[in-house]
Amino acid sequence: MAGEVANGAPNNAVEGGAQEGAQFRMNKWAMLKSFIFRLVFTYFIFSLFRKSPAPAGTPGQAGAPIPASNMIMRDEVLDMYAYLTETPQVRDFNDRSILFWHLKGLKYGNWEDGPAHDGSFTKTAVLKASDNLMHNGSMYIHIYFVLPGFSPDPNSENNYSKQYTFSATKQITRMRKRRLSRKVNLLTGQTETPANLVASKDTPQDVKFLPPVSHWHPNLTINLVDDHTAWVRGAVPSPLNERKSLKTNMYSVSYLDVSFPYSIDIKWYEPTNQYYPVVFINDFWNLNEEYMPINETTPELTFHLTVAPLSLFKWQLYLSQSMRNSWMQGLVGQSEGDQLDDDQDQDMMKKTFLETNPYLLALTIVVSIIHSVFEMLAFKNGNYSNSDLSLLSF
């Protein structure tokens, strides 16, 4: 017996050392991810206040770039057409069944217009889900802005202005997987998870997700960015000059009948050296947990569409956050489970912004940036042992 105890002690020590080593590696990885997140977040915050690069030459010199102006003046009246289709393009503008909203008399850049005197207009309707949509079909929204009395239909001859028609298109349904739950209350044997998300006894243990299905969110916002900056082409700061691929996001913006894959940058009209107002289809505040699956049990879908102005600064914040998400996914590979966990983290962050005082949030951001700077200096100037690393917060 004594020999057995003596032989078992070293084994326990080895196992304990292995566990400590694994825990140390996990701590290092979590700390690295946290540091990368803070670094990227800090970069985007400072990039918002960074001055745009000065264009070559000065105004008045031969060949010097000339600052552009917005195509639409402040308080200029526009008409908006919103179409809902199951195809990426509008095939027939004369089909009244796809026209969701024709808003007349919208004043560009007016923050006191609308029923609530906040510049916003809202329309709510109940849509009939087609058989195709209830079987993993897709729904797209197409937004067109034209001058009063004009049409977005290029075939309408005299009622169509190619120069003064600008638009945006986005897929508003999402293909999402749902995680199966195998957790039950040990005392009651019951679970709060919906029955359709509870794994049955016959479900293999390696099956963790249900097949992807099309999901719907009832809210969407159309933002016209109120911006009259004298931009110079080629000198627009990031992220306003970024362009993403259609493969990563079903989003396209078209001006002058030319489609640009997920083109969120500023568009130009070269003959008059002007740029178009940015049409931003904004679903940033749509929480992932609020999306509901579309199937035979949802023959009717409620849809709230809001049109409102948006400041340039807020648009930059939205774009920076979107770029931060894509950067993190590129830097750190994610599995399906990691992506769902990241969606939950995003929802938690958005709830924090919605429910927390903005001054307290600003103070938290400042403290986080200062903490990251001191943490970076500590790594640069100090040598840490395993026990020292456990004292760092992340």
CSV table of C-alpha atoms in Angstrom, one decimal:
chain,number,residue,atom,x,y,z
A,1,MET,CA,0.0,0.0,0.0
A,2,ALA,CA,2.8,2.3,0.9
A,3,GLY,CA,4.4,1.7,-2.5
A,4,GLU,CA,1.1,2.4,-4.2
A,5,VAL,CA,0.8,5.7,-2.5
A,6,ALA,CA,4.4,6.7,-3.2
A,7,ASN,CA,4.0,5.8,-6.9
A,8,GLY,CA,0.7,7.7,-7.1
A,9,ALA,CA,2.0,11.0,-5.8
A,10,PRO,CA,4.3,11.7,-8.7
A,11,ASN,CA,1.5,10.9,-11.1
A,12,ASN,CA,-0.8,13.4,-9.4
A,13,ALA,CA,2.0,16.0,-9.6
A,14,VAL,CA,2.4,15.4,-13.3
A,15,GLU,CA,-1.3,15.6,-13.9
A,16,GLY,CA,-1.5,18.8,-11.9
A,17,GLY,CA,1.4,20.3,-13.8
A,18,ALA,CA,-0.2,19.4,-17.1
A,19,GLN,CA,-3.5,21.1,-16.0
A,20,GLU,CA,-1.6,24.2,-14.9
A,21,GLY,CA,0.2,24.3,-18.3
A,22,ALA,CA,-3.0,23.9,-20.2
A,23,GLN,CA,-4.6,26.6,-18.1
A,24,PHE,CA,-1.6,28.9,-18.7
A,25,ARG,CA,-1.9,28.4,-22.4
A,26,MET,CA,-5.6,29.2,-22.3
A,27,ASN,CA,-4.9,32.3,-20.3
A,28,LYS,CA,-2.3,33.4,-22.9
A,29,TRP,CA,-4.7,32.8,-25.8
A,30,ALA,CA,-7.6,34.7,-24.1
A,31,MET,CA,-5.3,37.5,-23.2
A,32,LEU,CA,-4.0,37.7,-26.8
A,33,LYS,CA,-7.6,37.8,-28.2
A,34,SER,CA,-8.5,40.5,-25.8
A,35,PHE,CA,-5.5,42.6,-26.6
A,36,ILE,CA,-6.1,42.3,-30.4
A,37,PHE,CA,-9.7,43.4,-29.9
A,38,ARG,CA,-8.7,46.4,-27.8
A,39,LEU,CA,-6.0,47.3,-30.3
A,40,VAL,CA,-8.4,47.2,-33.3
A,41,PHE,CA,-11.1,49.0,-31.4
A,42,THR,CA,-8.7,51.8,-30.4
A,43,TYR,CA,-7.5,52.1,-34.0
A,44,PHE,CA,-11.0,52.6,-35.3
A,45,ILE,CA,-11.8,55.1,-32.6
A,46,PHE,CA,-8.8,57.2,-33.4
A,47,SER,CA,-9.3,56.9,-37.2
A,48,LEU,CA,-12.6,58.7,-36.8
A,49,PHE,CA,-10.8,61.8,-35.7
A,50,ARG,CA,-7.9,61.5,-38.1
A,51,LYS,CA,-7.7,64.1,-40.7
A,52,SER,CA,-8.0,63.0,-44.3
A,53,PRO,CA,-4.8,62.9,-46.3
A,54,ALA,CA,-4.1,66.2,-48.1
A,55,PRO,CA,-4.6,66.0,-51.8
A,56,ALA,CA,-1.6,66.6,-54.1
A,57,GLY,CA,-1.3,70.2,-55.1
A,58,THR,CA,-3.3,73.2,-53.9
A,59,PRO,CA,-6.6,74.6,-55.3
A,60,GLY,CA,-5.9,76.9,-58.2
A,61,GLN,CA,-2.9,75.0,-59.5
A,62,ALA,CA,-3.1,73.2,-62.8
A,63,GLY,CA,-4.0,69.6,-62.3
A,64,ALA,CA,-4.9,70.1,-58.6
A,65,PRO,CA,-8.1,68.1,-57.5
A,66,ILE,CA,-11.2,70.2,-57.0
A,67,PRO,CA,-13.3,69.5,-53.9
A,68,ALA,CA,-16.7,68.0,-54.8
A,69,SER,CA,-20.1,68.9,-53.5
A,70,ASN,CA,-23.2,66.9,-52.6
A,71,MET,CA,-25.6,66.3,-55.5
A,72,ILE,CA,-28.6,67.0,-53.3
A,73,MET,CA,-28.9,70.3,-51.4
A,74,ARG,CA,-30.1,70.4,-47.8
A,75,ASP,CA,-34.0,70.5,-47.6
A,76,GLU,CA,-34.3,69.5,-51.2
A,77,VAL,CA,-37.4,67.5,-51.7
A,78,LEU,CA,-37.1,63.8,-52.8
A,79,ASP,CA,-39.5,60.9,-53.4
A,80,MET,CA,-38.6,57.4,-52.1
A,81,TYR,CA,-39.7,54.1,-53.5
A,82,ALA,CA,-39.3,50.9,-51.5
A,83,TYR,CA,-39.7,47.6,-53.2
A,84,LEU,CA,-39.7,44.1,-51.7
A,85,THR,CA,-38.9,41.2,-54.0
A,86,GLU,CA,-37.6,37.7,-53.8
A,87,THR,CA,-35.0,38.4,-56.5
A,88,PRO,CA,-31.8,40.5,-56.2
A,89,GLN,CA,-33.1,42.9,-58.9
A,90,VAL,CA,-36.4,44.6,-59.6
A,91,ARG,CA,-37.6,43.0,-62.8
A,92,ASP,CA,-40.9,44.9,-63.2
A,93,PHE,CA,-41.3,48.4,-61.8
A,94,ASN,CA,-45.0,48.4,-62.9
A,95,ASP,CA,-45.8,45.5,-60.6
A,96,ARG,CA,-47.7,47.2,-57.8
A,97,SER,CA,-47.6,44.1,-55.6
A,98,ILE,CA,-43.8,44.6,-54.9
A,99,LEU,CA,-44.1,48.3,-54.1
A,100,PHE,CA,-44.1,48.5,-50.3
A,101,TRP,CA,-43.9,52.3,-49.8
A,102,HIS,CA,-43.9,55.4,-52.0
A,103,LEU,CA,-43.0,58.3,-49.7
A,104,LYS,CA,-43.5,61.7,-51.2
A,105,GLY,CA,-42.0,65.0,-50.1
A,106,LEU,CA,-39.1,63.8,-48.1
A,107,LYS,CA,-36.7,66.7,-47.3
A,108,TYR,CA,-33.1,65.7,-47.4
A,109,GLY,CA,-31.1,66.6,-44.3
A,110,ASN,CA,-34.2,67.9,-42.4
A,111,TRP,CA,-34.1,66.8,-38.8
A,112,GLU,CA,-37.4,68.3,-37.8
A,113,ASP,CA,-39.6,66.7,-40.4
A,114,GLY,CA,-42.1,63.8,-39.9
A,115,PRO,CA,-44.9,63.1,-37.4
A,116,ALA,CA,-42.5,63.1,-34.4
A,117,HIS,CA,-40.5,66.1,-35.7
A,118,ASP,CA,-37.3,64.1,-35.6
A,119,GLY,CA,-36.9,63.7,-39.3
A,120,SER,CA,-38.2,60.2,-39.4
A,121,PHE,CA,-41.1,58.5,-41.2
A,122,THR,CA,-42.3,54.9,-40.5
A,123,LYS,CA,-44.6,52.5,-42.2
A,124,THR,CA,-45.8,49.2,-40.8
A,125,ALA,CA,-47.5,46.5,-42.8
A,126,VAL,CA,-48.2,42.7,-42.6
A,127,LEU,CA,-46.7,40.8,-45.5
A,128,LYS,CA,-47.9,37.5,-46.9
A,129,ALA,CA,-45.1,35.0,-46.9
A,130,SER,CA,-45.0,33.1,-50.2
A,131,ASP,CA,-44.5,29.3,-50.4
A,132,ASN,CA,-40.9,29.9,-51.6
A,133,LEU,CA,-40.1,32.2,-48.8
A,134,MET,CA,-41.4,29.7,-46.2
A,135,HIS,CA,-39.0,27.1,-47.7
A,136,ASN,CA,-35.7,29.0,-47.3
A,137,GLY,CA,-36.4,31.6,-49.9
A,138,SER,CA,-34.9,35.1,-49.7
A,139,MET,CA,-36.4,38.6,-49.5
A,140,TYR,CA,-34.6,41.8,-50.8
A,141,ILE,CA,-35.4,45.4,-50.3
A,142,HIS,CA,-34.7,48.0,-53.0
A,143,ILE,CA,-34.6,51.7,-52.1
A,144,TYR,CA,-34.8,54.3,-54.8
A,145,PHE,CA,-34.6,58.1,-54.4
A,146,VAL,CA,-35.7,60.3,-57.2
A,147,LEU,CA,-36.8,63.9,-57.8
A,148,PRO,CA,-40.5,64.7,-57.2
A,149,GLY,CA,-42.6,63.4,-60.0
A,150,PHE,CA,-39.9,61.2,-61.5
A,151,SER,CA,-39.8,57.4,-61.6
A,152,PRO,CA,-37.0,54.9,-60.8
A,153,ASP,CA,-38.0,52.9,-63.9
A,154,PRO,CA,-35.5,53.4,-66.7
A,155,ASN,CA,-38.2,52.5,-69.2
A,156,SER,CA,-40.5,55.3,-68.2
A,157,GLU,CA,-38.8,57.6,-70.8
A,158,ASN,CA,-39.5,61.3,-69.8
A,159,ASN,CA,-40.2,60.5,-66.1
A,160,TYR,CA,-36.8,59.0,-65.5
A,161,SER,CA,-33.7,61.0,-64.6
A,162,LYS,CA,-30.5,58.9,-64.8
A,163,GLN,CA,-28.4,61.6,-63.1
A,164,TYR,CA,-30.8,62.1,-60.2
A,165,THR,CA,-31.6,58.5,-59.4
A,166,PHE,CA,-29.7,56.8,-56.6
A,167,SER,CA,-30.5,53.6,-54.8
A,168,ALA,CA,-29.5,50.8,-52.5
A,169,THR,CA,-30.4,47.1,-52.3
A,170,LYS,CA,-30.0,44.6,-49.5
A,171,GLN,CA,-31.1,41.1,-48.6
A,172,ILE,CA,-33.2,41.4,-45.4
A,173,THR,CA,-33.6,37.6,-44.7
A,174,ARG,CA,-30.7,35.7,-43.1
A,175,MET,CA,-29.8,32.1,-43.3
A,176,ARG,CA,-29.0,31.1,-39.7
A,177,LYS,CA,-28.3,27.9,-37.8
A,178,ARG,CA,-29.8,27.2,-34.4
A,179,ARG,CA,-28.0,25.4,-31.6
A,180,LEU,CA,-29.6,22.3,-30.2
A,181,SER,CA,-29.9,22.1,-26.4
A,182,ARG,CA,-29.3,19.1,-24.3
A,183,LYS,CA,-29.5,20.8,-20.9
A,184,VAL,CA,-32.3,20.1,-18.4
A,185,ASN,CA,-33.0,21.1,-14.9
A,186,LEU,CA,-31.6,18.3,-12.7
A,187,LEU,CA,-34.4,18.8,-10.1
A,188,THR,CA,-37.4,19.1,-12.4
A,189,GLY,CA,-36.2,17.4,-15.5
A,190,GLN,CA,-37.6,20.3,-17.5
A,191,THR,CA,-36.0,22.9,-19.7
A,192,GLU,CA,-36.8,26.5,-20.6
A,193,THR,CA,-35.5,26.0,-24.2
A,194,PRO,CA,-38.3,25.8,-26.9
A,195,ALA,CA,-39.3,22.3,-27.7
A,196,ASN,CA,-38.1,22.6,-31.3
A,197,LEU,CA,-34.5,23.4,-30.1
A,198,VAL,CA,-34.3,20.4,-27.7
A,199,ALA,CA,-32.3,17.5,-28.9
A,200,SER,CA,-34.2,14.2,-28.8
A,201,LYS,CA,-32.8,10.9,-27.5
A,202,ASP,CA,-32.3,9.7,-31.1
A,203,THR,CA,-30.2,12.8,-32.1
A,204,PRO,CA,-26.5,11.8,-32.4
A,205,GLN,CA,-24.2,13.4,-30.0
A,206,ASP,CA,-22.1,15.0,-32.7
A,207,VAL,CA,-25.1,16.9,-34.1
A,208,LYS,CA,-25.1,20.3,-32.4
A,209,PHE,CA,-27.0,22.5,-34.8
A,210,LEU,CA,-30.2,22.4,-36.8
A,211,PRO,CA,-30.0,22.8,-40.6
A,212,PRO,CA,-29.8,26.5,-41.6
A,213,VAL,CA,-33.2,28.1,-42.3
A,214,SER,CA,-34.2,31.6,-43.5
A,215,HIS,CA,-34.9,34.1,-40.7
A,216,TRP,CA,-36.8,37.3,-40.5
A,217,HIS,CA,-36.5,40.5,-38.5
A,218,PRO,CA,-39.5,42.9,-38.3
A,219,ASN,CA,-37.5,46.2,-38.1
A,220,LEU,CA,-35.3,48.0,-40.7
A,221,THR,CA,-34.1,51.5,-41.0
A,222,ILE,CA,-33.2,53.5,-44.1
A,223,ASN,CA,-30.7,56.2,-43.4
A,224,LEU,CA,-29.8,59.1,-45.7
A,225,VAL,CA,-26.5,60.4,-44.5
A,226,ASP,CA,-26.6,64.1,-44.0
A,227,ASP,CA,-23.2,65.1,-45.3
A,228,HIS,CA,-22.0,68.2,-47.3
A,229,THR,CA,-18.3,67.8,-46.8
A,230,ALA,CA,-16.2,69.0,-49.6
A,231,TRP,CA,-14.7,65.6,-50.4
A,232,VAL,CA,-11.8,65.2,-52.8
A,233,ARG,CA,-11.9,62.1,-54.8
A,234,GLY,CA,-9.0,59.8,-53.8
A,235,ALA,CA,-8.6,61.5,-50.4
A,236,VAL,CA,-11.7,60.2,-48.6
A,237,PRO,CA,-10.6,58.7,-45.2
A,238,SER,CA,-11.1,55.1,-44.2
A,239,PRO,CA,-13.6,53.5,-43.6
A,240,LEU,CA,-15.7,55.7,-45.9
A,241,ASN,CA,-13.7,54.6,-48.9
A,242,GLU,CA,-13.9,50.8,-48.2
A,243,ARG,CA,-15.7,48.3,-50.4
A,244,LYS,CA,-16.6,44.8,-49.5
A,245,SER,CA,-17.3,41.7,-51.6
A,246,LEU,CA,-20.7,40.6,-52.5
A,247,LYS,CA,-19.7,37.1,-51.4
A,248,THR,CA,-19.4,38.2,-47.8
A,249,ASN,CA,-22.5,40.4,-47.6
A,250,MET,CA,-25.5,40.5,-49.8
A,251,TYR,CA,-25.5,44.3,-50.1
A,252,SER,CA,-25.2,46.4,-53.2
A,253,VAL,CA,-25.6,50.0,-54.1
A,254,SER,CA,-26.4,51.2,-57.6
A,255,TYR,CA,-26.0,54.6,-59.0
A,256,LEU,CA,-26.7,55.4,-62.6
A,257,ASP,CA,-27.8,51.8,-63.3
A,258,VAL,CA,-24.4,50.5,-62.3
A,259,SER,CA,-24.2,47.9,-59.5
A,260,PHE,CA,-21.4,48.0,-57.0
A,261,PRO,CA,-20.9,44.9,-54.7
A,262,TYR,CA,-21.6,46.0,-51.1
A,263,SER,CA,-20.4,49.4,-52.0
A,264,ILE,CA,-20.6,51.5,-48.9
A,265,ASP,CA,-18.2,54.2,-50.0
A,266,ILE,CA,-19.1,57.6,-51.5
A,267,LYS,CA,-20.2,57.6,-55.1
A,268,TRP,CA,-19.3,60.3,-57.6
A,269,TYR,CA,-20.9,61.9,-60.6
A,270,GLU,CA,-17.9,62.9,-62.6
A,271,PRO,CA,-19.5,65.3,-65.2
A,272,THR,CA,-20.4,67.8,-62.5
A,273,ASN,CA,-17.8,66.8,-59.9
A,274,GLN,CA,-20.5,65.9,-57.3
A,275,TYR,CA,-21.2,63.0,-55.1
A,276,TYR,CA,-24.5,61.3,-54.2
A,277,PRO,CA,-26.0,61.1,-50.7
A,278,VAL,CA,-25.2,57.8,-49.1
A,279,VAL,CA,-28.1,55.4,-48.7
A,280,PHE,CA,-27.4,53.3,-45.7
A,281,ILE,CA,-29.7,50.3,-45.0
A,282,ASN,CA,-29.2,50.0,-41.3
A,283,ASP,CA,-29.9,46.8,-39.4
A,284,PHE,CA,-27.1,47.4,-36.8
A,285,TRP,CA,-29.6,47.5,-33.8
A,286,ASN,CA,-31.4,44.3,-34.9
A,287,LEU,CA,-30.4,41.8,-32.3
A,288,ASN,CA,-29.6,38.3,-33.4
A,289,GLU,CA,-31.9,36.8,-30.8
A,290,GLU,CA,-34.8,38.7,-32.3
A,291,TYR,CA,-34.6,37.0,-35.7
A,292,MET,CA,-37.4,34.4,-36.1
A,293,PRO,CA,-37.4,31.4,-38.5
A,294,ILE,CA,-39.7,31.6,-41.5
A,295,ASN,CA,-41.8,28.4,-42.1
A,296,GLU,CA,-45.3,27.2,-42.5
A,297,THR,CA,-46.1,28.5,-39.0
A,298,THR,CA,-45.4,32.1,-40.1
A,299,PRO,CA,-47.7,32.8,-43.1
A,300,GLU,CA,-47.7,36.5,-42.2
A,301,LEU,CA,-44.7,38.7,-41.4
A,302,THR,CA,-44.9,42.1,-39.7
A,303,PHE,CA,-42.5,44.7,-41.2
A,304,HIS,CA,-41.6,48.1,-39.8
A,305,LEU,CA,-39.6,50.3,-42.2
A,306,THR,CA,-38.2,53.6,-40.9
A,307,VAL,CA,-36.6,56.4,-43.0
A,308,ALA,CA,-34.5,58.9,-41.0
A,309,PRO,CA,-31.4,61.2,-41.5
A,310,LEU,CA,-28.1,60.1,-40.2
A,311,SER,CA,-25.0,62.2,-39.3
A,312,LEU,CA,-21.7,61.5,-40.9
A,313,PHE,CA,-20.1,60.7,-37.5
A,314,LYS,CA,-22.7,58.0,-36.6
A,315,TRP,CA,-22.2,56.5,-40.1
A,316,GLN,CA,-18.5,56.3,-39.4
A,317,LEU,CA,-19.2,54.5,-36.1
A,318,TYR,CA,-21.4,51.9,-37.8
A,319,LEU,CA,-18.9,51.2,-40.6
A,320,SER,CA,-16.0,51.0,-38.1
A,321,GLN,CA,-17.9,48.4,-36.0
A,322,SER,CA,-18.7,46.4,-39.1
A,323,MET,CA,-15.1,46.5,-40.2
A,324,ARG,CA,-14.0,45.5,-36.7
A,325,ASN,CA,-16.2,42.4,-36.8
A,326,SER,CA,-14.8,41.3,-40.2
A,327,TRP,CA,-11.2,42.0,-39.1
A,328,MET,CA,-11.7,39.8,-36.0
A,329,GLN,CA,-13.1,37.0,-38.0
A,330,GLY,CA,-10.2,37.2,-40.4
A,331,LEU,CA,-7.5,37.3,-37.6
A,332,VAL,CA,-9.1,34.6,-35.4
A,333,GLY,CA,-10.6,31.6,-37.1
A,334,GLN,CA,-14.1,30.8,-35.9
A,335,SER,CA,-16.1,27.6,-35.8
A,336,GLU,CA,-19.9,27.5,-36.0
A,337,GLY,CA,-20.1,27.5,-32.3
A,338,ASP,CA,-17.7,30.4,-32.0
A,339,GLN,CA,-19.8,32.4,-34.5
A,340,LEU,CA,-23.0,31.8,-32.5
A,341,ASP,CA,-21.1,32.8,-29.3
A,342,ASP,CA,-19.9,35.9,-31.0
A,343,ASP,CA,-23.4,36.8,-32.1
A,344,GLN,CA,-24.5,36.6,-28.4
A,345,ASP,CA,-21.6,38.8,-27.4
A,346,GLN,CA,-22.6,41.3,-30.1
A,347,ASP,CA,-26.2,41.3,-28.7
A,348,MET,CA,-24.9,41.9,-25.2
A,349,MET,CA,-22.8,44.8,-26.4
A,350,LYS,CA,-25.7,46.4,-28.3
A,351,LYS,CA,-27.9,46.0,-25.3
A,352,THR,CA,-25.3,47.8,-23.2
A,353,PHE,CA,-25.3,50.7,-25.6
A,354,LEU,CA,-29.1,50.8,-25.6
A,355,GLU,CA,-29.5,50.6,-21.9
A,356,THR,CA,-26.5,52.5,-20.5
A,357,ASN,CA,-26.0,56.2,-20.0
A,358,PRO,CA,-23.9,57.5,-23.0
A,359,TYR,CA,-21.6,59.5,-20.6
A,360,LEU,CA,-20.9,56.4,-18.6
A,361,LEU,CA,-20.1,54.5,-21.8
A,362,ALA,CA,-17.7,57.3,-22.9
A,363,LEU,CA,-15.9,57.1,-19.6
A,364,THR,CA,-15.7,53.3,-19.9
A,365,ILE,CA,-14.1,53.6,-23.4
A,366,VAL,CA,-11.5,56.1,-22.1
A,367,VAL,CA,-10.6,53.9,-19.2
A,368,SER,CA,-10.4,50.8,-21.4
A,369,ILE,CA,-8.0,52.6,-23.8
A,370,ILE,CA,-5.8,53.8,-21.0
A,371,HIS,CA,-5.8,50.3,-19.5
A,372,SER,CA,-4.7,48.9,-22.9
A,373,VAL,CA,-1.9,51.4,-23.2
A,374,PHE,CA,-0.5,50.6,-19.8
A,375,GLU,CA,-0.9,46.9,-20.4
A,376,MET,CA,1.1,47.2,-23.7
A,377,LEU,CA,3.8,49.2,-21.9
A,378,ALA,CA,4.0,46.6,-19.2
A,379,PHE,CA,4.6,43.8,-21.7
A,380,LYS,CA,7.2,46.0,-23.5
A,381,ASN,CA,9.2,46.8,-20.4
A,382,GLY,CA,8.7,43.9,-18.1
A,383,ASN,CA,9.3,40.1,-18.0
A,384,TYR,CA,6.4,38.1,-16.5
A,385,SER,CA,6.3,34.7,-15.0
A,386,ASN,CA,3.3,32.4,-15.1
A,387,SER,CA,1.9,33.8,-11.9
A,388,ASP,CA,2.3,37.4,-13.1
A,389,LEU,CA,0.2,36.7,-16.2
A,390,SER,CA,-2.7,35.5,-14.1
A,391,LEU,CA,-2.9,39.0,-12.4
A,392,LEU,CA,-3.6,40.7,-15.7
A,393,SER,CA,-7.3,41.4,-16.4
A,394,PHE,CA,-8.8,40.8,-19.8
